Coordinates of C-alpha atoms (C1' of nucleotides) in Angstrom, one line a residue:
Chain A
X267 CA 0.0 0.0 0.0
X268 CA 1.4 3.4 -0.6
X269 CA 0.7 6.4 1.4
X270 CA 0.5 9.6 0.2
X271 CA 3.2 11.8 0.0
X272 CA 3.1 14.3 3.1
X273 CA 1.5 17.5 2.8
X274 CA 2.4 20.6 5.1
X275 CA -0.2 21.8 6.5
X276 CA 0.1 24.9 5.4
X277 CA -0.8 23.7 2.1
X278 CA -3.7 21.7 3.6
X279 CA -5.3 24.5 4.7
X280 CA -5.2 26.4 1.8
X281 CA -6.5 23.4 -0.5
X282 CA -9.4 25.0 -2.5
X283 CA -11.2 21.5 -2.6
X284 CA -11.7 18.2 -0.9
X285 CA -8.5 15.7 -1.0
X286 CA -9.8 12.4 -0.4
X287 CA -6.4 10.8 0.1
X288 CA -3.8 13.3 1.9
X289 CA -1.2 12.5 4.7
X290 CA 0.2 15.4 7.5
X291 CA 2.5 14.7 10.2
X292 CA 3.3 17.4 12.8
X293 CA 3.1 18.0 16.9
X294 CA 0.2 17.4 19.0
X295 CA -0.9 21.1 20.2
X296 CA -4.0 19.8 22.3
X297 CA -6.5 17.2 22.1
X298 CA -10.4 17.1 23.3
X299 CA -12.5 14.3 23.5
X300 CA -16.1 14.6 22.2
X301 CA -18.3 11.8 22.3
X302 CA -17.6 8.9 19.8
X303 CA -14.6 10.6 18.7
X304 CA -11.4 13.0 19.7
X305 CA -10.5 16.9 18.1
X306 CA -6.7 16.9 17.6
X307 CA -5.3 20.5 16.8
X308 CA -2.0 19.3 15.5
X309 CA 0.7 22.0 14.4
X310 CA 4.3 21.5 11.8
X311 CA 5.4 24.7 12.1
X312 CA 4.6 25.0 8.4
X313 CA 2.4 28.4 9.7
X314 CA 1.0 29.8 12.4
X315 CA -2.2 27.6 11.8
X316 CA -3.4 24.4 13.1
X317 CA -5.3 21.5 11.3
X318 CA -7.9 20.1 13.2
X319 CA -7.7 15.8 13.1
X320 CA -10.9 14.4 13.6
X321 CA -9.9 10.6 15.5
X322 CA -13.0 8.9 15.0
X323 CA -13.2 5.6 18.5
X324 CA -13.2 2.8 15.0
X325 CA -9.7 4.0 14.5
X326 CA -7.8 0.8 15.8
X327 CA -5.1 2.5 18.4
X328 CA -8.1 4.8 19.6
X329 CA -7.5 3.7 23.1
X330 CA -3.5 5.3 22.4
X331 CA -4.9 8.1 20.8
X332 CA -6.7 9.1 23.7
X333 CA -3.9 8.5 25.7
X334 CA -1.7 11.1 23.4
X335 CA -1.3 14.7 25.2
X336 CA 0.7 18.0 24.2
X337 CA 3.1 17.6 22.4
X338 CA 3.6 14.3 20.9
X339 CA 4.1 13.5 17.2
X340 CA 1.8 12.0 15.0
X341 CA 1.6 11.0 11.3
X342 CA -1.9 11.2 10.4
X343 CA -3.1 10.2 6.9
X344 CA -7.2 10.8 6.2
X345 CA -10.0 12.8 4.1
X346 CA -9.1 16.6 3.5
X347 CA -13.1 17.8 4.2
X348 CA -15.3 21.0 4.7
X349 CA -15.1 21.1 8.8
X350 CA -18.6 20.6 10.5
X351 CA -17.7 23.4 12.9
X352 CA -16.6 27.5 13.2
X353 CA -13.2 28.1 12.9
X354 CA -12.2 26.3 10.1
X355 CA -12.6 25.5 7.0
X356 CA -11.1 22.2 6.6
X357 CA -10.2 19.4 8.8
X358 CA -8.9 16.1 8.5
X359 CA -11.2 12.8 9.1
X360 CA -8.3 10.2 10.1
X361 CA -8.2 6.8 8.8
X362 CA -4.9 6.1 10.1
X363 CA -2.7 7.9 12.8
X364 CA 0.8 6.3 13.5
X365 CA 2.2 7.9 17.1
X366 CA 6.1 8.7 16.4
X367 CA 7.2 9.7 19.7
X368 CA 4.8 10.6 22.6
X369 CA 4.8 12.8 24.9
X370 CA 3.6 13.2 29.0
X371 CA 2.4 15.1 32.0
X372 CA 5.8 16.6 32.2
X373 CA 5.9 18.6 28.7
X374 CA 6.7 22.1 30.0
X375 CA 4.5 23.7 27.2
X376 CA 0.7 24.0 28.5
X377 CA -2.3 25.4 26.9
X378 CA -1.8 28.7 28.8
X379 CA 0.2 31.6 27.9
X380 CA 3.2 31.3 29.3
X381 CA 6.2 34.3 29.9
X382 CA 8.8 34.9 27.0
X383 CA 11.3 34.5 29.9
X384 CA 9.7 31.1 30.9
X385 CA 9.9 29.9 27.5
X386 CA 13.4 31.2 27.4
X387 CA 14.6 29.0 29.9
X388 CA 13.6 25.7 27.4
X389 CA 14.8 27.0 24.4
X390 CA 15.0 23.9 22.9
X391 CA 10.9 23.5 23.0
X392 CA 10.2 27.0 22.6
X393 CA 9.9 26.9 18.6
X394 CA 7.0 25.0 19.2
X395 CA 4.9 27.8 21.0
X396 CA 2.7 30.0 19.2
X397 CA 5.3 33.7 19.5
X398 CA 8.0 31.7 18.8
X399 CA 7.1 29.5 15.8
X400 CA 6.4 32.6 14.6
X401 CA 9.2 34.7 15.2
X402 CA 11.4 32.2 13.7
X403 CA 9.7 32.1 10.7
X404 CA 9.7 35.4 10.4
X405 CA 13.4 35.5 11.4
X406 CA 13.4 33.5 7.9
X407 CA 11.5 35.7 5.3
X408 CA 13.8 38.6 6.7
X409 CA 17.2 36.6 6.1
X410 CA 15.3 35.8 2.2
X411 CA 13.8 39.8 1.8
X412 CA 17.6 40.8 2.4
X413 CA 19.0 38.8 0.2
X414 CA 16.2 39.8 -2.4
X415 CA 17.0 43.3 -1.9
X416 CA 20.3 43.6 -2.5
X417 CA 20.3 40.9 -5.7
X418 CA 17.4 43.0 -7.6
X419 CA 19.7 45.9 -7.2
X420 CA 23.0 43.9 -8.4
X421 CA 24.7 44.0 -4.9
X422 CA 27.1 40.7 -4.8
X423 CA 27.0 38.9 -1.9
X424 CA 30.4 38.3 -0.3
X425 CA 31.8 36.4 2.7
X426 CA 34.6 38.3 4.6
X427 CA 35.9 36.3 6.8
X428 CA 35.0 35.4 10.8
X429 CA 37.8 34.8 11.9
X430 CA 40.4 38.1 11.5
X431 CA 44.0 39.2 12.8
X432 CA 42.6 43.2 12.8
X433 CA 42.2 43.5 16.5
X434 CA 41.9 47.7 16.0
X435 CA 38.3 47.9 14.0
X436 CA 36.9 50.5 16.6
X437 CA 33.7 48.1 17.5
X438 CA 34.0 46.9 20.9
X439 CA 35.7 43.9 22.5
X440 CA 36.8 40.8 20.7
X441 CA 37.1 36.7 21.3
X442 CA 40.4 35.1 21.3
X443 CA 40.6 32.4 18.7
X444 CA 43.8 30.4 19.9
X445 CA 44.8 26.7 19.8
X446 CA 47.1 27.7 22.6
X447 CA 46.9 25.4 25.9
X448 CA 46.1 28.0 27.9
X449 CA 47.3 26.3 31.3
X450 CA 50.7 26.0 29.2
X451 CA 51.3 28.8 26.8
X452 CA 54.5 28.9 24.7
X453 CA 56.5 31.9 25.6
X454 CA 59.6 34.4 24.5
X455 CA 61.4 36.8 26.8
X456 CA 58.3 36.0 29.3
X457 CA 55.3 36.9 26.8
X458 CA 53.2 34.9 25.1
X459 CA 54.4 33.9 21.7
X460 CA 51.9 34.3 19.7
X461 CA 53.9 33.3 16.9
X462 CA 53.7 30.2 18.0
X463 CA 49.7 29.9 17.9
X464 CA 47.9 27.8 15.1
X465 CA 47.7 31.5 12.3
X466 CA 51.5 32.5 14.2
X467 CA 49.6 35.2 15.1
X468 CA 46.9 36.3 17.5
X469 CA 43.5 36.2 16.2
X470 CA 40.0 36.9 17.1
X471 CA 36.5 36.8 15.9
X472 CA 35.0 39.6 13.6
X473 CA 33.3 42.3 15.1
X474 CA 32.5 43.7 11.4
X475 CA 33.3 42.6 7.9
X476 CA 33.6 46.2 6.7
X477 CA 37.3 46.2 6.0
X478 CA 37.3 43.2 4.1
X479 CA 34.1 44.1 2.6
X480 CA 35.7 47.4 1.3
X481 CA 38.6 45.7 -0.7
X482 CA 35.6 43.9 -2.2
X483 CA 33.2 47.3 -3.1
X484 CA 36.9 48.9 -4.8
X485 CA 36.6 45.5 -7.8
X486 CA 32.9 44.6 -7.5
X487 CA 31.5 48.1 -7.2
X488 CA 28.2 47.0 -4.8
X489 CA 28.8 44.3 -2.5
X490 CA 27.0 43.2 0.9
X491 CA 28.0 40.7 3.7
X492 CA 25.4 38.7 5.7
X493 CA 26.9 36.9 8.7
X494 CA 27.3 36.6 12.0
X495 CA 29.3 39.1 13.9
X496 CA 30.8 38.6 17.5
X497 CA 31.0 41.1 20.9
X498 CA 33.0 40.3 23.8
X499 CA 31.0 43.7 25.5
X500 CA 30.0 42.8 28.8
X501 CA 26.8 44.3 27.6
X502 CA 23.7 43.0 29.5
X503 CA 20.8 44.6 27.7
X504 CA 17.7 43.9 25.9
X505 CA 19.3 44.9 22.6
X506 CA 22.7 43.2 23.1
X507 CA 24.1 40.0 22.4
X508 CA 27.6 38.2 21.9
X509 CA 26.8 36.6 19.0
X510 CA 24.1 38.5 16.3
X511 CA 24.3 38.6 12.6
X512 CA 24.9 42.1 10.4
X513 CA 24.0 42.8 7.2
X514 CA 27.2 45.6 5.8
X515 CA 26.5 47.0 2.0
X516 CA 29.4 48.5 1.0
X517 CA 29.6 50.7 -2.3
X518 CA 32.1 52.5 -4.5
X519 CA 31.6 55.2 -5.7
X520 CA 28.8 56.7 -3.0
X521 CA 28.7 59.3 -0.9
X522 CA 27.0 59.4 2.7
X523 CA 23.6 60.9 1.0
X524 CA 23.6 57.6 -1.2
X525 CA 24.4 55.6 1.7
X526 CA 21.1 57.3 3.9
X527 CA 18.9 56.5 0.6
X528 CA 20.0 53.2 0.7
X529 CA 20.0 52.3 4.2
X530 CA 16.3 54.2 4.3
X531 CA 15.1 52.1 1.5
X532 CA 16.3 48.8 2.8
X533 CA 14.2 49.2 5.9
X534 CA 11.5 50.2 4.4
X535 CA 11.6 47.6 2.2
X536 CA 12.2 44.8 4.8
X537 CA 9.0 46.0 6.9
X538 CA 7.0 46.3 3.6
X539 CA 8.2 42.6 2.6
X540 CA 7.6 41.1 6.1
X541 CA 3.9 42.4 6.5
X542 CA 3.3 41.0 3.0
X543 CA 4.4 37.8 3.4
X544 CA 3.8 37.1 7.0
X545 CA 0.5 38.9 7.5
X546 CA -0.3 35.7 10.1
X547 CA 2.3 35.9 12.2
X548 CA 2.1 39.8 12.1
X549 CA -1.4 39.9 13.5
X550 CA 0.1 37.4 16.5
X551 CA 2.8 40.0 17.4
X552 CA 0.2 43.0 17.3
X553 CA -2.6 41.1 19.3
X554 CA -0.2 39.8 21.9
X555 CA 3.3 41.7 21.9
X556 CA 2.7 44.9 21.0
X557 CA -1.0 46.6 20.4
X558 CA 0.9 49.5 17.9
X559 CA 2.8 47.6 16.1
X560 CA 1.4 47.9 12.7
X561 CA 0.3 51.1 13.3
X562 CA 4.1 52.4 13.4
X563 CA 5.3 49.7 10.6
X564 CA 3.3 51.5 8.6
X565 CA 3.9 54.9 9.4
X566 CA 7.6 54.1 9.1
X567 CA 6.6 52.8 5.4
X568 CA 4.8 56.0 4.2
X569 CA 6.9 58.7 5.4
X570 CA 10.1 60.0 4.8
X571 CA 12.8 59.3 7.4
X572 CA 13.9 62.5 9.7
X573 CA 17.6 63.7 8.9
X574 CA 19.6 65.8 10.6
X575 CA 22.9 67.0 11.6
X576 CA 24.0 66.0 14.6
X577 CA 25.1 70.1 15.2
X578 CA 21.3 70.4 15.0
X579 CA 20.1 67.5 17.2
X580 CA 22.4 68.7 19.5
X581 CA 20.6 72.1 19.2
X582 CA 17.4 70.7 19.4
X583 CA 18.1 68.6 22.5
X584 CA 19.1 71.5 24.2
X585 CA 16.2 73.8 23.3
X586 CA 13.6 71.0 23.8
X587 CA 13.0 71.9 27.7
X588 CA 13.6 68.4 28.3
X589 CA 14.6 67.0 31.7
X590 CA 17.4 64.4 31.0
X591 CA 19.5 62.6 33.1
X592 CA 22.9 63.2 31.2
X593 CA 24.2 66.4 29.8
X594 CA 23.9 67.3 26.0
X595 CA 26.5 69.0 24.4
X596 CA 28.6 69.3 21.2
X597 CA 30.8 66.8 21.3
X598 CA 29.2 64.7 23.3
X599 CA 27.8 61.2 22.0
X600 CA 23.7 61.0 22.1
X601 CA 23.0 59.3 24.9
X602 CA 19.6 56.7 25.0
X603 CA 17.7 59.1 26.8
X604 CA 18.4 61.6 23.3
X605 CA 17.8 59.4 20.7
X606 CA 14.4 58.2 22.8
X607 CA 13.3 61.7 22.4
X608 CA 14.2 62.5 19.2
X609 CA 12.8 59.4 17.3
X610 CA 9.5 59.0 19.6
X611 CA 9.2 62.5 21.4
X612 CA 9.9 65.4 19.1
X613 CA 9.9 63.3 15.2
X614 CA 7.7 60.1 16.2
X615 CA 9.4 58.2 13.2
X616 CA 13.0 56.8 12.3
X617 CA 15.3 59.3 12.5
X618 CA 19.0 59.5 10.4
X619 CA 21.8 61.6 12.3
X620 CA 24.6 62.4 10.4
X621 CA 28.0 64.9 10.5
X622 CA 29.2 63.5 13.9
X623 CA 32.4 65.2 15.5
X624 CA 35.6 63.5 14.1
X625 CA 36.5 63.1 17.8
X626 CA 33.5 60.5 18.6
X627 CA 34.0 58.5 16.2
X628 CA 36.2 55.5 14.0
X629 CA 39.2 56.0 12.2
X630 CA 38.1 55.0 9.2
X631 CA 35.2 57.9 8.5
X632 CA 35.4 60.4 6.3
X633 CA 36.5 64.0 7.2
X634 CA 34.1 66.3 6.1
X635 CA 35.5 70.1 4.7
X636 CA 35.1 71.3 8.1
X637 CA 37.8 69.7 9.4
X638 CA 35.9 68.9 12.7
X639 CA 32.9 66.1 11.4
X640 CA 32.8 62.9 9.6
X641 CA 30.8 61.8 7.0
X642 CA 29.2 59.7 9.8
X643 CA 25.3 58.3 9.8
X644 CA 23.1 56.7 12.5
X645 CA 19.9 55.5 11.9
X646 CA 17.5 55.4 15.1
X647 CA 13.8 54.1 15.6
X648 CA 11.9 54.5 18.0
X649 CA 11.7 51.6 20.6
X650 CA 15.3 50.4 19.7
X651 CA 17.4 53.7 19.1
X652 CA 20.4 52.8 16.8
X653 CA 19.9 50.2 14.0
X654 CA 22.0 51.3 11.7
X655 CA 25.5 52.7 12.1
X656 CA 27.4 53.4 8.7
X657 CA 29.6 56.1 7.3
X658 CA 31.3 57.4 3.9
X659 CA 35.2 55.9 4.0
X660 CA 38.5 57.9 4.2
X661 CA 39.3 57.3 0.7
X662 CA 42.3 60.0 0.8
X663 CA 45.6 57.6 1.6
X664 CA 47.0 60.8 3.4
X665 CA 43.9 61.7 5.4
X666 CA 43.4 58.3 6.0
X667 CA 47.2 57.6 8.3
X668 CA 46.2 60.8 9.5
X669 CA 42.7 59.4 11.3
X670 CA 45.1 56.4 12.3
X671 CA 47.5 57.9 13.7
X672 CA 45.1 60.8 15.6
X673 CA 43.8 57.7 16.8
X674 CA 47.3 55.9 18.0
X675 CA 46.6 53.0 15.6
X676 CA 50.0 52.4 13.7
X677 CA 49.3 52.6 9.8
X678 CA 52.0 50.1 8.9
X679 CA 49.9 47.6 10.5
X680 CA 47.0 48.6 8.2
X681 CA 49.1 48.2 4.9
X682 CA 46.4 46.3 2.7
X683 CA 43.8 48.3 3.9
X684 CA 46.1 51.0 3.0
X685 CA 47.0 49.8 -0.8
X686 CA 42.7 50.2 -1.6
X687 CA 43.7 54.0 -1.3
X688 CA 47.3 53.7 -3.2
X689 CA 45.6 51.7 -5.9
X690 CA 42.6 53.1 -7.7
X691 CA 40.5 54.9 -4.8
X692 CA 37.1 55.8 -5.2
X693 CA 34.5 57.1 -2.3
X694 CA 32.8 54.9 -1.1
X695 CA 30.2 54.2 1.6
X696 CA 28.4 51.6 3.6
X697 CA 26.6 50.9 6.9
X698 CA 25.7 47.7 9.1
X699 CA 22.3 47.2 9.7
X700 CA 22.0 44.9 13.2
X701 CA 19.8 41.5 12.0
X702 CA 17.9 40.8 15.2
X703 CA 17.7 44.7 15.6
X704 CA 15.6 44.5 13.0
X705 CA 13.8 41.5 13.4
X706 CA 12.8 43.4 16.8
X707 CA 11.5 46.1 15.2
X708 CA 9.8 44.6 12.8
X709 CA 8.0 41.9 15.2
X710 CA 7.9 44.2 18.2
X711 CA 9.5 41.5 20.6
X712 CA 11.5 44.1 22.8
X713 CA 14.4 41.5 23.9
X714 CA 16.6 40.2 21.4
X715 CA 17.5 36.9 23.5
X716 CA 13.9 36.1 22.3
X717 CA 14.7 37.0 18.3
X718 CA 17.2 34.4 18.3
X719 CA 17.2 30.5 18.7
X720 CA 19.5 30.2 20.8
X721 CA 21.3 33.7 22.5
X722 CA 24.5 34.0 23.2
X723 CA 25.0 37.0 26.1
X724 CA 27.0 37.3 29.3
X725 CA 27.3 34.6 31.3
X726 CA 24.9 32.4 29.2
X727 CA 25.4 29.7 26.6
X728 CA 23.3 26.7 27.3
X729 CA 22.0 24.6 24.7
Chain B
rU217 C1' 30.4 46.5 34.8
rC218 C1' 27.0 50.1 37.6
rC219 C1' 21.9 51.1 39.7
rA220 C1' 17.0 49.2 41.0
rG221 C1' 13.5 45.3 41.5
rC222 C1' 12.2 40.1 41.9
rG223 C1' 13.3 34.6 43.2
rU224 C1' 6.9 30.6 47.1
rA225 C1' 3.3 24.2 43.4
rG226 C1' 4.7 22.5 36.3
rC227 C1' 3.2 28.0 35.0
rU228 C1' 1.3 33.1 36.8
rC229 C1' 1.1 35.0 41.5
rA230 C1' -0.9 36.1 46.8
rG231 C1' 1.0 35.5 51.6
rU232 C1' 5.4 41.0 55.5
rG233 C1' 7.4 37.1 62.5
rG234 C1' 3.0 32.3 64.7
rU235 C1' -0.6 25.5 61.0
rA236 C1' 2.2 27.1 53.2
rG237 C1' -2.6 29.5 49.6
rA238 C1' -5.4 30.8 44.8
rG239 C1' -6.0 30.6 39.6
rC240 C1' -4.3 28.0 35.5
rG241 C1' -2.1 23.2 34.1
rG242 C1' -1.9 17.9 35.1
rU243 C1' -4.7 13.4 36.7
rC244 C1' -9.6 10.9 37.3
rG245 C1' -15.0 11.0 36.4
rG246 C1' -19.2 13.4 33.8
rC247 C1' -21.1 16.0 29.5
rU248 C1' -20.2 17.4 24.8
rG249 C1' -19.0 19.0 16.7
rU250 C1' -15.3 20.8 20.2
rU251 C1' -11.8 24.7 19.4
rA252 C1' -7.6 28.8 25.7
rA253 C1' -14.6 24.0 25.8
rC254 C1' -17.7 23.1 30.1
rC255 C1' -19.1 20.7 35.3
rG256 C1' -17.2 17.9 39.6
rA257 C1' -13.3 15.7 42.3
rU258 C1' -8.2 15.3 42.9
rU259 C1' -2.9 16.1 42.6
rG260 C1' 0.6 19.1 43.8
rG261 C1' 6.1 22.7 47.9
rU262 C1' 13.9 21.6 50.6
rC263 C1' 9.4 29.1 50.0
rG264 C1' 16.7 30.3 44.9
rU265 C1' 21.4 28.7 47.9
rA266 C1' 24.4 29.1 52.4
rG267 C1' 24.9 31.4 57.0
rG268 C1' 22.8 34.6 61.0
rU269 C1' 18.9 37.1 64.4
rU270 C1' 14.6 34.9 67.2
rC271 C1' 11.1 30.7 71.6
rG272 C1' 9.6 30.6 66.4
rA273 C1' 11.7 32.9 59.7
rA274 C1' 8.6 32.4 53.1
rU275 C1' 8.6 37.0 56.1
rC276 C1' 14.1 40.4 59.4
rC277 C1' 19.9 40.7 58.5
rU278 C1' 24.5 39.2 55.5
rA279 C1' 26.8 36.8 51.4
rC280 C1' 26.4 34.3 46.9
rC281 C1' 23.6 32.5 42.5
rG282 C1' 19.9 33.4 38.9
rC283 C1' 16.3 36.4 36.3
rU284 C1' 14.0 41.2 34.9
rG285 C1' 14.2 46.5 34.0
rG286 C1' 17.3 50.8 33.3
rA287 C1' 22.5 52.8 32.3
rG288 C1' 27.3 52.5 29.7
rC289 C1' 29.2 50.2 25.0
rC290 C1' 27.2 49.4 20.3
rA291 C1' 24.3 46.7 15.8

RNA sequence: UCCAGCGUAGCUCAGUGGUAGAGCGGUCGGCUGUUAACCGAUUGGUCGUAGGUUCGAAUCCUACCGCUGGAGCCA
């Protein structure tokens, strides 16, 4: 006998007729008994959705399929038909359900809500809640819409690499990579020797992909990385992790207005894509997460993005009447507090700073006319604050060991990234737009330990 | 790393010095084309850990651990 071929059951529910022979295998969500026979709601993760199993008492392990409870998995092969009952419109009659694995008493997940900090503590069973399921498949349009972007507007994707020897890239605190024995580390004149590790040198993992990813922009003219990116911050936020993924166009040839249009345009486009294609799993987030959600997706959709100087946020800060907790001032960096009032407070939509003070900022930005900015560019939104930090390049070899050298870096170390300005400069610009950032804006989850599978942060790498 | 708050049943929480509680869940029974079903019964605890104060500590004190929120750093 041959069985039908399984069907998700995302496709079942969709079926514009009657199947007479179809076959769906998934998670038991919850079961009821009625009289002569028992409701299934049984879940894949194929969508949000759950297909209701009719398990009539003739089936012959109906005394096991009573027994099954949340969370056990079933094959289940049947009639696709109209469903008797409201809030449906199909259901599956079962001729034939095969338990795979069961399930008890003990299976954390109930039928009640339960806390996103709950859930995060079984991480490995969370993907099967309702939020979750969701988020990740939401996580996974975002990943494709990125790509998409980019390849209709002939970006090539590169892959710089993850592990790296720059240790100076401005962007926080880095992890060792070493093959050293740490309780026995070679040594010269009392050091460690380095030398003598597995790249004879010391190494780390990327914080950012932009240098590499520039040397790629000066041949292939628009390029983008998508990968993960590592922090060793001691950083215990909502917003932070040690381990996140970064999404870094780089371009020759563009200035830092380009580089706003672009970076303005992506999000747009990734919130526009998202509530398309995930309109389910949308309405889930704005029911239970976050009553406004599509209210200001939208909003951020139709209208322009703010942009100002940061001489003129600064300005406006100060006029604003504003009680805040730390002092504003040219030169200073925008603190939280700031960008909180500027994107929700005094704009109420994403907000693009540019022109930062040379002084607050990496060596590798460009030096405006002035003499005293950079060609520098945050993007804030409101909720998150920065999710996008980019900048037009030094492209000037002189001004460029300049910046290093203002910023005690030592440019022979630099010598490659050095050669893109001896050979054939061009301005260019770029940005990196934080991947779970986004996902939290888009989806309204406010922590990003609950955006990803399974978080890395502080103190906290189980599973 | 700093500041604040919280750790009590599987989950969400109440209990503020004197016999450890509720709702939900689970289990059993009833009813039922149900759908966070309904009705009844029942099950459930090293009160985060270790010290201390007290006749007596979930409750007060100290330390540690964990979580949450905020800050710094950033994406």
């Amino acid at each position: 006998m041959t069985e039908p071929s399984p069907t998700s059951i995302k496709d079942a529910l969709q079926s514009t007729a009657p199947i007479d022979a179809i076959q769906v295998q998934g998670w038991v969500r919850t079961r009821r008994d009625s009289k002569d026979f028992s409701f299934i709601e049984l879940n894949d993760g194929s969508s949000l959705r759950n297909l209701q199993i009719i398990a009539r008492n003739v089936l012959r392990n109906y005394a096991d399929v009573q027994r099954l409870t949340t969370g056990a998995s079933i094959i289940v092969s049947g009639a696709l038909v109209a469903s008797q009952g409201k809030g449906q419109k199909w259901e599956l009659v079962a001729d034939k359900i095969d338990i795979v694995g069961g399930s008890d008493e003990s299976y954390p997940l109930q039928k009640k809500g339960h806390t996103p900090e709950f859930l995060r503590e079984i991480a490995h069973l969370r993907p099967r809640s309702n939020l979750f399921g969701c988020v990740f498949r939401v996580r996974s349009r975002l990943a494709f819409a990125i790509h998409q972007f980019f390849q209709e507007r002939g970006f090539i994707y590169v892959h710089t690499p993850v592990i790296t020897g720059s240790d100076c890239e401005g962007a926080g605190e880095l992890f060792r990579v070493s093959t050293i024995d740490i309780k026995n580390p070679p040594r010269k004149n009392g050091e460690i020797d380095y030398a003598q590790d597995f790249f004879a040198r010391q190494t780390y993992l990327t914080v950012s992909g932009q240098l590499e990813a520039e040397a790629l922009a000066l041949a292939l003219s628009k390029v983008y990385t998508f990968g993960p990116t590592f922090r060793a911050e001691n950083s215990n936020t909502s917003r932070h992790a040690s381990e996140f993924w970064m999404i870094e166009p780089e371009m020759a040839f563009c200035d830092l207005n380009g580089n706003m249009d672009l970076a303005e345009e992506l999000v747009k486009y990734l919130i526009a894509d998202v509530r398309k294609h995930c309109s389910d799993e949308m309405e889930l987030f704005a029911k239970f997460v976050d009553k406004e959600l599509l209210e200001r997706l939208d909003f951020v959709v139709d209208r322009p993005f703010q942009r100002i100087m940061y001489s003129d946020a600064v300005d406006l800060l100060k006029k604003s009447g504003e009680k805040f907790e730390f002092p504003i001032d040219y030169g200073l960096n925008l603190q939280s507090e700031h960008e909180r009032w500027l994107t929700e407070k005094r704009f109420k939509c994403p907000v693009t700073v540019f022109n930062f003070p040379k002084e607050i900022k990496p060596f590798y930005m460009r030096l405006n006319d002035d003499g005293k900015t950079v060609a520098a560019m945050d993007l804030l939104v409101p909720g998150i604050g920065e999710i996008v930090g980019g900048s037009q390049r030094e492209e000037r070899q002189e001004a460029l060991e300049e910046n290093m050298r203002r910023h005690k870096m030592d440019p022979a170390d630099y010598k490659w990234y050095l050669d893109l300005r001896r050979y054939g400069t061009a301005p260019h610009s770029g940005f990196g737009l934080g991947f779970e950032r986004m996902l939290m804006f888009i989806t309204g989850v406010p922590n990003i330990r609950d955006v990803i599978p399974f978080a890395r942060t502080p103190g906290s790498a189980e599973f």
